[in-house]
Coordinates of N, CA and C in Angstrom, one line a residue:
M255 N 138.6 127.2 74.1 CA 137.5 127.7 73.2 C 137.4 126.8 72.0
V256 N 136.2 126.4 71.7 CA 136.0 125.6 70.5 C 135.2 126.4 69.5
L257 N 135.7 126.6 68.3 CA 135.1 127.4 67.2 C 134.3 126.5 66.3
G258 N 133.0 126.9 66.2 CA 132.1 126.1 65.3 C 132.1 126.7 63.9
S259 N 131.2 126.2 63.0 CA 131.2 126.6 61.6 C 131.1 128.1 61.5
G260 N 132.1 128.7 60.8 CA 132.0 130.2 60.5 C 132.6 131.0 61.5
W261 N 133.1 130.5 62.7 CA 133.6 131.3 63.7 C 135.2 131.4 63.6
N262 N 135.8 131.0 62.6 CA 137.2 130.9 62.5 C 137.9 132.3 62.4
S263 N 137.2 133.3 62.0 CA 137.8 134.6 62.0 C 138.3 135.1 63.3
V264 N 137.8 134.5 64.4 CA 138.2 134.8 65.8 C 139.7 134.6 65.9
V265 N 140.2 133.7 65.2 CA 141.6 133.3 65.3 C 142.5 134.5 65.0
N266 N 142.0 135.4 64.1 CA 142.8 136.5 63.6 C 143.1 137.5 64.7
M267 N 142.4 137.5 65.8 CA 142.6 138.5 66.8 C 143.5 137.9 67.9
M268 N 144.0 136.7 67.7 CA 145.0 136.1 68.7 C 146.4 136.6 68.4
E269 N 147.1 136.9 69.5 CA 148.5 137.3 69.4 C 149.4 136.2 69.8
E270 N 150.7 136.2 69.3 CA 151.7 135.3 69.6 C 151.2 133.8 69.4
R271 N 150.5 133.6 68.4 CA 149.8 132.3 68.2 C 150.7 131.3 67.5
I272 N 150.5 130.1 68.0 CA 151.1 128.9 67.4 C 150.0 128.0 66.9
E273 N 150.1 127.5 65.7 CA 149.1 126.6 65.1 C 149.6 125.2 64.9
I274 N 148.9 124.2 65.2 CA 149.2 122.8 65.0 C 148.0 122.1 64.4
G275 N 148.2 121.4 63.3 CA 147.1 120.7 62.7 C 146.6 119.5 63.5
Y276 N 145.3 119.2 63.5 CA 144.8 118.1 64.2 C 145.4 116.8 63.8
E277 N 145.7 116.7 62.5 CA 146.3 115.4 62.0 C 147.6 115.1 62.7
K278 N 148.4 116.2 62.9 CA 149.7 116.0 63.6 C 149.5 115.6 65.1
L279 N 148.4 116.2 65.7 CA 148.2 116.0 67.1 C 147.4 114.7 67.4
F280 N 146.4 114.5 66.6 CA 145.5 113.4 66.9 C 145.5 112.2 65.8
G281 N 146.2 112.5 64.7 CA 146.2 111.5 63.7 C 145.0 111.5 62.7
V282 N 144.1 112.4 63.0 CA 142.9 112.6 62.2 C 142.6 114.1 62.1
S283 N 141.8 114.5 61.2 CA 141.4 115.9 61.1 C 139.9 116.0 60.8
S284 N 139.4 117.2 61.1 CA 138.0 117.4 60.8 C 137.8 117.5 59.3
T285 N 136.7 116.9 58.8 CA 136.4 116.9 57.4 C 135.3 117.9 57.0
V286 N 134.8 118.7 57.9 CA 133.7 119.5 57.6 C 134.1 120.9 57.1
P287 N 133.6 121.4 55.9 CA 134.0 122.7 55.4 C 133.7 123.8 56.5
G288 N 134.6 124.7 56.7 CA 134.4 125.7 57.7 C 135.1 125.4 59.0
H289 N 135.6 124.2 59.1 CA 136.4 123.8 60.3 C 137.8 123.5 59.9
K290 N 138.7 124.4 60.3 CA 140.1 124.4 59.8 C 140.9 123.2 60.3
G291 N 140.5 122.6 61.4 CA 141.2 121.5 61.9 C 142.6 121.8 62.5
K292 N 142.6 122.9 63.3 CA 143.9 123.3 63.9 C 143.7 123.7 65.4
L293 N 144.7 123.4 66.2 CA 144.8 123.8 67.5 C 145.7 125.0 67.6
I294 N 145.1 126.1 68.1 CA 145.9 127.4 68.2 C 146.1 127.8 69.6
V295 N 147.3 128.0 70.0 CA 147.7 128.5 71.3 C 148.2 130.0 71.2
G296 N 147.7 130.9 71.9 CA 148.1 132.3 71.8 C 147.5 133.1 72.9
K297 N 147.3 134.4 72.7 CA 146.7 135.3 73.7 C 145.7 136.2 73.0
I298 N 144.6 136.5 73.9 CA 143.6 137.5 73.5 C 143.5 138.4 74.7
N299 N 143.6 139.7 74.5 CA 143.6 140.6 75.7 C 144.7 140.3 76.7
N300 N 145.8 139.8 76.1 CA 147.0 139.4 76.9 C 146.7 138.2 77.9
K301 N 145.7 137.5 77.6 CA 145.3 136.3 78.4 C 145.6 135.1 77.6
P302 N 146.2 134.1 78.1 CA 146.5 132.8 77.4 C 145.2 132.1 77.0
V303 N 145.1 131.7 75.8 CA 143.9 131.1 75.3 C 144.3 129.9 74.4
T304 N 143.6 128.8 74.5 CA 143.8 127.7 73.6 C 142.5 127.5 72.8
V305 N 142.6 127.5 71.5 CA 141.5 127.5 70.6 C 141.5 126.2 69.7
M306 N 140.4 125.6 69.7 CA 140.2 124.5 68.7 C 139.4 125.1 67.5
S307 N 140.1 125.3 66.4 CA 139.5 125.9 65.2 C 138.9 124.8 64.4
G308 N 137.6 124.5 64.8 CA 137.0 123.3 64.2 C 136.9 122.2 65.2
R309 N 135.9 121.3 65.1 CA 135.6 120.3 66.0 C 135.4 118.9 65.3
F310 N 135.3 117.9 66.1 CA 135.0 116.6 65.6 C 133.5 116.3 65.8
H311 N 132.9 115.8 64.8 CA 131.5 115.4 64.9 C 131.3 113.9 64.8
M312 N 130.2 113.4 65.4 CA 129.9 112.0 65.3 C 129.5 111.6 63.9
F313 N 128.9 112.5 63.1 CA 128.5 112.2 61.8 C 129.7 112.0 60.9
E314 N 130.9 112.4 61.3 CA 132.1 112.1 60.5 C 132.6 110.7 60.8
G315 N 132.0 110.0 61.7 CA 132.4 108.6 61.9 C 133.0 108.4 63.3
F316 N 133.2 109.5 64.0 CA 133.8 109.4 65.4 C 132.7 109.0 66.4
T317 N 133.1 108.2 67.4 CA 132.2 107.9 68.5 C 132.1 109.2 69.3
A318 N 131.1 109.2 70.2 CA 131.0 110.3 71.1 C 132.2 110.5 72.0
L319 N 132.8 109.3 72.4 CA 134.0 109.4 73.2 C 135.2 110.0 72.4
Q320 N 135.3 109.6 71.2 CA 136.4 110.1 70.4 C 136.2 111.6 70.1
A321 N 135.0 112.0 69.8 CA 134.7 113.4 69.4 C 134.9 114.4 70.5
T322 N 134.9 113.9 71.8 CA 135.1 114.7 72.9 C 136.4 114.5 73.7
S323 N 137.3 113.7 73.2 CA 138.5 113.3 73.9 C 139.4 114.5 74.2
F324 N 139.4 115.5 73.3 CA 140.3 116.6 73.5 C 139.9 117.4 74.8
I325 N 138.6 117.4 75.2 CA 138.2 118.0 76.4 C 138.8 117.4 77.6
R326 N 138.8 116.1 77.6 CA 139.5 115.3 78.7 C 141.0 115.7 78.8
V327 N 141.6 115.8 77.6 CA 143.0 116.1 77.6 C 143.3 117.5 78.2
F328 N 142.5 118.5 77.8 CA 142.6 119.8 78.3 C 142.3 120.0 79.7
A329 N 141.2 119.2 80.2 CA 140.8 119.3 81.6 C 142.0 118.7 82.5
K330 N 142.6 117.7 82.0 CA 143.7 117.1 82.7 C 144.9 118.0 82.8
A331 N 145.0 118.9 81.7 CA 146.1 119.8 81.7 C 145.8 121.1 82.5
G332 N 144.6 121.2 83.1 CA 144.3 122.3 83.9 C 143.2 123.3 83.4
M333 N 142.5 122.9 82.4 CA 141.5 123.8 81.9 C 140.3 124.0 82.9
K334 N 140.0 125.2 83.2 CA 138.9 125.5 84.2 C 137.6 126.0 83.5
S335 N 137.8 126.6 82.4 CA 136.6 127.2 81.7 C 136.7 126.9 80.2
L336 N 135.5 126.7 79.6 CA 135.4 126.4 78.2 C 134.3 127.2 77.5
I337 N 134.6 127.8 76.4 CA 133.6 128.5 75.6 C 133.4 127.6 74.4
L338 N 132.1 127.2 74.2 CA 131.7 126.4 73.0 C 130.9 127.3 72.1
T339 N 131.3 127.4 70.9 CA 130.6 128.2 69.9 C 130.1 127.3 68.8
A340 N 129.0 127.8 68.2 CA 128.4 126.9 67.1 C 127.5 127.8 66.2
A341 N 127.4 127.3 65.0 CA 126.3 127.8 64.1 C 125.1 127.0 64.4
C342 N 123.9 127.6 64.3 CA 122.7 126.8 64.6 C 121.5 127.2 63.7
G343 N 120.5 126.3 63.7 CA 119.3 126.6 63.0 C 118.3 127.0 64.1
A344 N 117.4 128.0 63.7 CA 116.4 128.5 64.7 C 115.1 127.7 64.6
L345 N 114.7 127.1 65.7 CA 113.4 126.5 65.8 C 112.4 127.5 66.3
N346 N 112.8 128.4 67.2 CA 112.0 129.4 67.7 C 111.7 130.4 66.6
T347 N 110.4 130.7 66.3 CA 110.1 131.5 65.2 C 110.3 133.0 65.4
T348 N 110.7 133.4 66.7 CA 111.0 134.8 67.0 C 112.5 135.1 66.7
Y349 N 113.3 134.0 66.5 CA 114.7 134.2 66.2 C 114.9 134.6 64.7
R350 N 115.9 135.3 64.4 CA 116.3 135.7 63.1 C 117.7 135.3 62.7
I351 N 118.0 135.2 61.4 CA 119.3 135.0 61.0 C 120.2 136.1 61.5
G352 N 121.3 135.8 62.0 CA 122.2 136.9 62.6 C 122.1 137.1 64.0
D353 N 121.1 136.5 64.7 CA 121.0 136.6 66.1 C 122.0 135.7 66.9
F354 N 122.4 136.2 68.0 CA 123.2 135.4 68.9 C 122.3 134.7 69.9
V355 N 122.7 133.5 70.4 CA 121.9 132.8 71.4 C 122.9 132.4 72.5
V356 N 122.7 133.0 73.7 CA 123.4 132.5 74.9 C 122.7 131.3 75.4
L357 N 123.3 130.2 75.3 CA 122.6 128.9 75.6 C 122.4 128.8 77.1
N358 N 121.1 128.4 77.5 CA 120.8 128.3 78.9 C 120.5 126.8 79.3
D359 N 120.4 126.0 78.3 CA 120.1 124.5 78.5 C 120.4 123.7 77.3
I360 N 120.4 122.4 77.4 CA 120.6 121.5 76.3 C 119.5 120.4 76.4
I361 N 119.2 119.8 75.3 CA 118.3 118.7 75.2 C 119.1 117.5 74.7
T362 N 119.2 116.5 75.5 CA 120.1 115.4 75.2 C 119.4 114.1 74.7
L363 N 118.1 114.2 74.5 CA 117.3 113.0 74.2 C 117.8 112.3 72.9
L364 N 118.2 113.1 71.9 CA 118.6 112.5 70.6 C 120.1 112.0 70.6
L365 N 120.8 112.2 71.7 CA 122.2 111.8 71.8 C 122.3 110.3 72.0
S366 N 121.4 109.7 72.7 CA 121.5 108.2 73.0 C 121.5 107.4 71.7
P367 N 122.1 106.2 71.8 CA 122.7 105.5 73.0 C 124.2 105.8 73.1
D368 N 124.8 106.6 72.2 CA 126.2 106.8 72.2 C 126.6 107.9 73.2
S369 N 126.8 107.6 74.4 CA 127.1 108.7 75.4 C 128.6 109.0 75.4
P370 N 128.9 110.3 75.5 CA 130.3 110.6 75.6 C 130.9 110.5 77.0
L371 N 130.1 110.1 78.0 CA 130.6 110.0 79.4 C 131.2 108.7 79.7
V372 N 132.3 108.8 80.5 CA 132.9 107.7 81.1 C 133.1 108.0 82.6
G373 N 133.3 107.0 83.4 CA 133.4 107.2 84.9 C 132.1 107.4 85.5
P374 N 131.9 108.4 86.4 CA 130.7 108.6 87.1 C 129.5 108.7 86.2
Q375 N 128.5 107.9 86.4 CA 127.4 107.9 85.4 C 126.3 108.9 85.6
F376 N 126.1 109.3 86.9 CA 124.9 110.1 87.2 C 125.3 111.6 87.5
I377 N 125.8 112.3 86.6 CA 126.2 113.7 86.8 C 125.0 114.6 86.9
D378 N 125.2 115.7 87.7 CA 124.1 116.7 87.8 C 124.1 117.6 86.6
T379 N 123.0 117.6 85.8 CA 122.9 118.5 84.7 C 121.8 119.6 84.8
S380 N 121.5 119.9 86.1 CA 120.5 120.9 86.4 C 120.9 122.3 85.9
C381 N 122.2 122.5 85.8 CA 122.8 123.8 85.4 C 124.0 123.6 84.6
V382 N 123.9 123.2 83.3 CA 125.1 122.8 82.5 C 125.9 124.0 82.1
F383 N 125.3 125.2 81.9 CA 126.0 126.4 81.5 C 126.2 127.3 82.7
D384 N 127.4 127.8 83.0 CA 127.7 128.5 84.2 C 126.9 129.9 84.2
P385 N 126.2 130.1 85.3 CA 125.3 131.3 85.4 C 126.2 132.6 85.3
C386 N 127.3 132.7 86.0 CA 128.2 133.9 86.0 C 128.7 134.1 84.6
F387 N 129.1 133.0 83.9 CA 129.6 133.1 82.5 C 128.6 133.7 81.6
R388 N 127.4 133.1 81.8 CA 126.2 133.6 81.0 C 125.9 135.0 81.2
A389 N 125.9 135.4 82.5 CA 125.6 136.8 82.8 C 126.6 137.8 82.2
K390 N 127.8 137.4 82.2 CA 128.9 138.2 81.6 C 128.7 138.4 80.1
A391 N 128.3 137.3 79.5 CA 128.1 137.3 78.0 C 126.9 138.2 77.7
V392 N 125.8 138.1 78.5 CA 124.6 138.9 78.2 C 124.9 140.4 78.4
A393 N 125.7 140.7 79.4 CA 126.1 142.1 79.7 C 126.9 142.7 78.6
V394 N 127.8 141.9 78.0 CA 128.6 142.4 76.9 C 127.7 142.6 75.7
I395 N 126.8 141.6 75.4 CA 125.9 141.7 74.3 C 125.1 143.0 74.3
K396 N 124.5 143.2 75.5 CA 123.6 144.4 75.7 C 124.4 145.7 75.5
K397 N 125.6 145.7 76.1 CA 126.5 146.9 76.0 C 126.8 147.3 74.5
N398 N 126.9 146.2 73.7 CA 127.2 146.5 72.3 C 126.0 146.4 71.4
H399 N 124.8 146.4 72.0 CA 123.6 146.5 71.2 C 123.5 145.4 70.1
I400 N 123.8 144.2 70.5 CA 123.7 143.1 69.6 C 122.4 142.3 69.9
R401 N 121.7 142.0 68.9 CA 120.5 141.2 69.0 C 120.8 139.8 69.5
Y402 N 120.1 139.4 70.6 CA 120.4 138.1 71.1 C 119.1 137.5 71.8
H403 N 119.3 136.2 72.2 CA 118.3 135.5 73.0 C 119.0 134.6 73.9
E404 N 118.3 134.1 74.9 CA 118.7 133.0 75.8 C 117.8 131.9 75.5
G405 N 118.4 130.7 75.1 CA 117.6 129.6 74.7 C 118.3 128.3 74.8
S406 N 117.5 127.2 74.5 CA 118.0 125.8 74.7 C 118.3 125.3 73.3
Y407 N 119.3 124.4 73.4 CA 119.9 123.8 72.1 C 119.7 122.3 72.2
I408 N 119.2 121.8 71.1 CA 119.0 120.4 71.0 C 119.9 119.8 69.9
Y409 N 120.5 118.6 70.3 CA 121.5 117.9 69.5 C 120.8 117.1 68.4
Y410 N 121.3 117.2 67.2 CA 120.8 116.4 66.0 C 122.1 115.8 65.4
H411 N 122.0 114.5 65.2 CA 123.2 113.7 64.8 C 123.8 114.2 63.4
G412 N 122.9 114.3 62.4 CA 123.4 114.7 61.1 C 123.9 113.4 60.4
P413 N 124.6 113.5 59.2 CA 125.0 114.8 58.6 C 123.9 115.5 57.8
N414 N 122.8 114.8 57.6 CA 121.7 115.4 56.8 C 121.1 116.5 57.7
F415 N 120.5 117.6 57.1 CA 119.8 118.5 57.9 C 118.5 117.9 58.3
E416 N 117.8 118.5 59.3 CA 116.6 118.0 59.9 C 115.5 118.0 58.9
T417 N 114.6 117.0 58.9 CA 113.4 117.1 58.1 C 112.4 118.0 58.7
P418 N 111.4 118.5 58.0 CA 110.3 119.3 58.6 C 109.7 118.6 59.8
A419 N 109.5 117.3 59.7 CA 108.9 116.6 60.9 C 109.8 116.6 62.1
D420 N 111.1 116.4 61.8 CA 112.1 116.5 62.9 C 112.0 117.9 63.6
K421 N 111.9 118.9 62.8 CA 111.9 120.3 63.4 C 110.7 120.5 64.2
R422 N 109.6 120.0 63.7 CA 108.3 120.2 64.5 C 108.4 119.5 65.8
A423 N 109.0 118.3 65.7 CA 109.1 117.5 67.0 C 110.1 118.1 68.0
M424 N 111.2 118.6 67.5 CA 112.1 119.3 68.4 C 111.6 120.6 69.0
K425 N 110.8 121.3 68.2 CA 110.2 122.5 68.7 C 109.2 122.1 69.9
I426 N 108.4 121.0 69.7 CA 107.5 120.6 70.7 C 108.2 120.2 72.0
L427 N 109.4 119.7 71.8 CA 110.3 119.3 73.0 C 110.8 120.5 73.8
G428 N 110.7 121.7 73.2 CA 111.1 122.9 73.9 C 112.4 123.5 73.4
A429 N 112.9 123.0 72.3 CA 114.2 123.5 71.8 C 114.0 124.8 71.1
D430 N 114.9 125.7 71.3 CA 114.9 127.0 70.5 C 115.8 127.0 69.3
V431 N 116.9 126.2 69.4 CA 117.8 126.1 68.3 C 118.3 124.6 68.2
C432 N 118.8 124.3 67.0 CA 119.3 122.9 66.9 C 120.7 122.9 66.1
G433 N 121.4 121.9 66.4 CA 122.7 121.8 65.7 C 123.3 120.4 65.9
M434 N 124.5 120.1 65.3 CA 125.1 118.8 65.3 C 126.3 118.7 66.2
S435 N 126.4 119.5 67.2 CA 127.6 119.5 68.1 C 127.1 120.0 69.5
T436 N 128.1 120.5 70.2 CA 127.9 121.3 71.5 C 127.4 120.4 72.7
V437 N 126.4 119.6 72.5 CA 125.8 118.8 73.6 C 126.8 117.8 74.1
P438 N 127.4 117.0 73.3 CA 128.4 116.0 73.9 C 129.5 116.7 74.6
E439 N 130.0 117.8 74.0 CA 131.1 118.5 74.6 C 130.7 119.1 76.0
T440 N 129.5 119.7 76.0 CA 129.0 120.3 77.3 C 128.9 119.2 78.4
L441 N 128.4 118.1 78.1 CA 128.2 117.0 79.0 C 129.6 116.6 79.6
V442 N 130.5 116.4 78.7 CA 131.9 115.9 79.2 C 132.5 117.0 80.0
A443 N 132.5 118.2 79.6 CA 133.1 119.3 80.4 C 132.5 119.4 81.7
R444 N 131.2 119.4 81.8 CA 130.5 119.5 83.1 C 130.9 118.3 84.0
S445 N 131.0 117.1 83.4 CA 131.3 115.9 84.2 C 132.7 116.0 84.8
L446 N 133.6 116.9 84.2 CA 134.9 117.1 84.7 C 135.1 118.3 85.6
G447 N 134.0 119.0 85.8 CA 134.0 120.2 86.7 C 134.4 121.4 86.0
V448 N 134.4 121.5 84.6 CA 134.8 122.6 83.9 C 133.6 123.6 83.7
K449 N 133.8 124.9 83.9 CA 132.7 125.8 83.7 C 132.5 126.0 82.2
V450 N 131.3 126.0 81.7 CA 131.0 126.1 80.3 C 130.1 127.3 79.9
L451 N 130.5 128.0 78.8 CA 129.6 129.0 78.2 C 129.3 128.5 76.8
G452 N 128.0 128.5 76.4 CA 127.6 128.1 75.1 C 127.1 129.3 74.3
L453 N 127.7 129.6 73.2 CA 127.3 130.7 72.3 C 127.0 130.1 70.9
A454 N 125.8 130.4 70.5 CA 125.4 130.0 69.1 C 125.0 131.2 68.3
F455 N 125.2 131.0 67.0 CA 124.9 132.1 66.0 C 123.9 131.5 65.0
V456 N 122.7 132.2 64.9 CA 121.7 131.7 64.0 C 122.1 132.0 62.6
T457 N 122.3 130.9 61.8 CA 122.7 131.0 60.4 C 121.6 130.6 59.4
N458 N 120.6 129.9 60.0 CA 119.4 129.5 59.1 C 118.2 129.4 59.9
L459 N 117.1 129.6 59.3 CA 115.8 129.4 59.9 C 115.3 128.0 59.6
A460 N 114.8 127.3 60.6 CA 114.5 125.9 60.5 C 113.5 125.5 59.5
F461 N 112.5 126.3 59.2 CA 111.4 125.9 58.4 C 111.5 126.4 57.0
V462 N 112.7 126.7 56.5 CA 112.9 127.1 55.1 C 114.1 126.2 54.6
K463 N 114.3 126.1 53.3 CA 115.3 125.3 52.7 C 116.7 125.9 53.0
H464 N 117.7 125.1 53.3 CA 119.0 125.7 53.6 C 120.1 124.6 53.3
D465 N 121.4 125.1 53.2 CA 122.5 124.2 53.0 C 123.7 124.7 53.7
H466 N 124.8 124.0 53.7 CA 126.0 124.3 54.5 C 126.7 125.6 54.0
K467 N 126.6 125.8 52.7 CA 127.3 127.0 52.2 C 126.6 128.3 52.7
E468 N 125.3 128.2 52.9 CA 124.5 129.3 53.4 C 124.9 129.5 54.9
V469 N 125.1 128.4 55.6 CA 125.5 128.5 57.0 C 126.8 129.3 57.1
L470 N 127.8 128.9 56.3 CA 129.1 129.6 56.4 C 129.0 131.0 55.9
K471 N 128.2 131.3 54.9 CA 128.0 132.7 54.4 C 127.4 133.6 55.5
E472 N 126.4 133.1 56.2 CA 125.8 133.9 57.2 C 126.7 134.1 58.4
A473 N 127.4 133.0 58.8 CA 128.3 133.1 59.9 C 129.4 134.2 59.6
E474 N 129.9 134.2 58.4 CA 130.9 135.2 58.0 C 130.4 136.6 58.2
K475 N 129.1 136.8 57.9 CA 128.5 138.2 58.1 C 128.6 138.6 59.5
G476 N 128.5 137.6 60.4 CA 128.5 138.0 61.9 C 129.8 138.0 62.5
S477 N 130.9 137.8 61.7 CA 132.3 137.6 62.3 C 132.7 138.8 63.1
K478 N 132.4 140.0 62.7 CA 132.8 141.2 63.4 C 132.2 141.2 64.8
K479 N 130.9 140.9 64.9 CA 130.2 140.8 66.2 C 130.8 139.7 67.1
M480 N 131.1 138.6 66.4 CA 131.7 137.5 67.2 C 133.0 137.9 67.9
K481 N 133.8 138.6 67.1 CA 135.1 139.1 67.7 C 134.9 140.0 68.9
I482 N 134.0 141.0 68.7 CA 133.7 141.9 69.8 C 133.2 141.2 71.0
L483 N 132.3 140.2 70.8 CA 131.8 139.5 71.9 C 132.8 138.7 72.7
L484 N 133.6 137.9 71.9 CA 134.6 137.0 72.6 C 135.7 137.8 73.2
R485 N 136.1 138.9 72.6 CA 137.2 139.7 73.2 C 136.8 140.3 74.5
A486 N 135.5 140.8 74.5 CA 135.0 141.4 75.8 C 134.8 140.4 76.9
I487 N 134.4 139.2 76.5 CA 134.1 138.1 77.5 C 135.4 137.7 78.1
L488 N 136.5 137.6 77.3 CA 137.8 137.1 77.8 C 138.5 138.2 78.6

């Protein structure tokens, strides 16, 4: 599981956990506020779980290959399923701050030319998020009466937030939410045969002024629901 901005409270429900800093593991650490930069191994619901508390972004200076290298390591170690979480900005005007989004697709157009893929070049991306995984997430959300949507996520490099013109263009392309992660990781995981579930939490509305402190503040408000959702899915 990869925890995005504001999702770190999920770590508190892990039992028998062992934490290792990214710097000790990889020689580098995440520099983004809200990303602790730790690998945590433990249990949730008595099931073994490995959690990346924070991720690497390309706007931090990492290449796409470097930012996704941990997925290759985990896949080689036997990872079969991956939950990617993220904070996101809403492009769809029916979405509200505090809504969850079960991702059903990604838009990769803004990722080029730095591809995270190595090896086979023409992977099938007709269904990047596992349908059974998605259905389980939706069932849990409905059972707990959590407001949600199913939508598409478009990648934006950052580190600046999107301009109004960027947002209008991305909306025309069919994106419901946008963010600076998730897409490279999804592509790599799928290329390795790993089942992926993408969960995003709306922390800001695209067509109003916002900053990263606001993102973290809104994500913290949703932490209780995040825990309920992830515990039930696992």
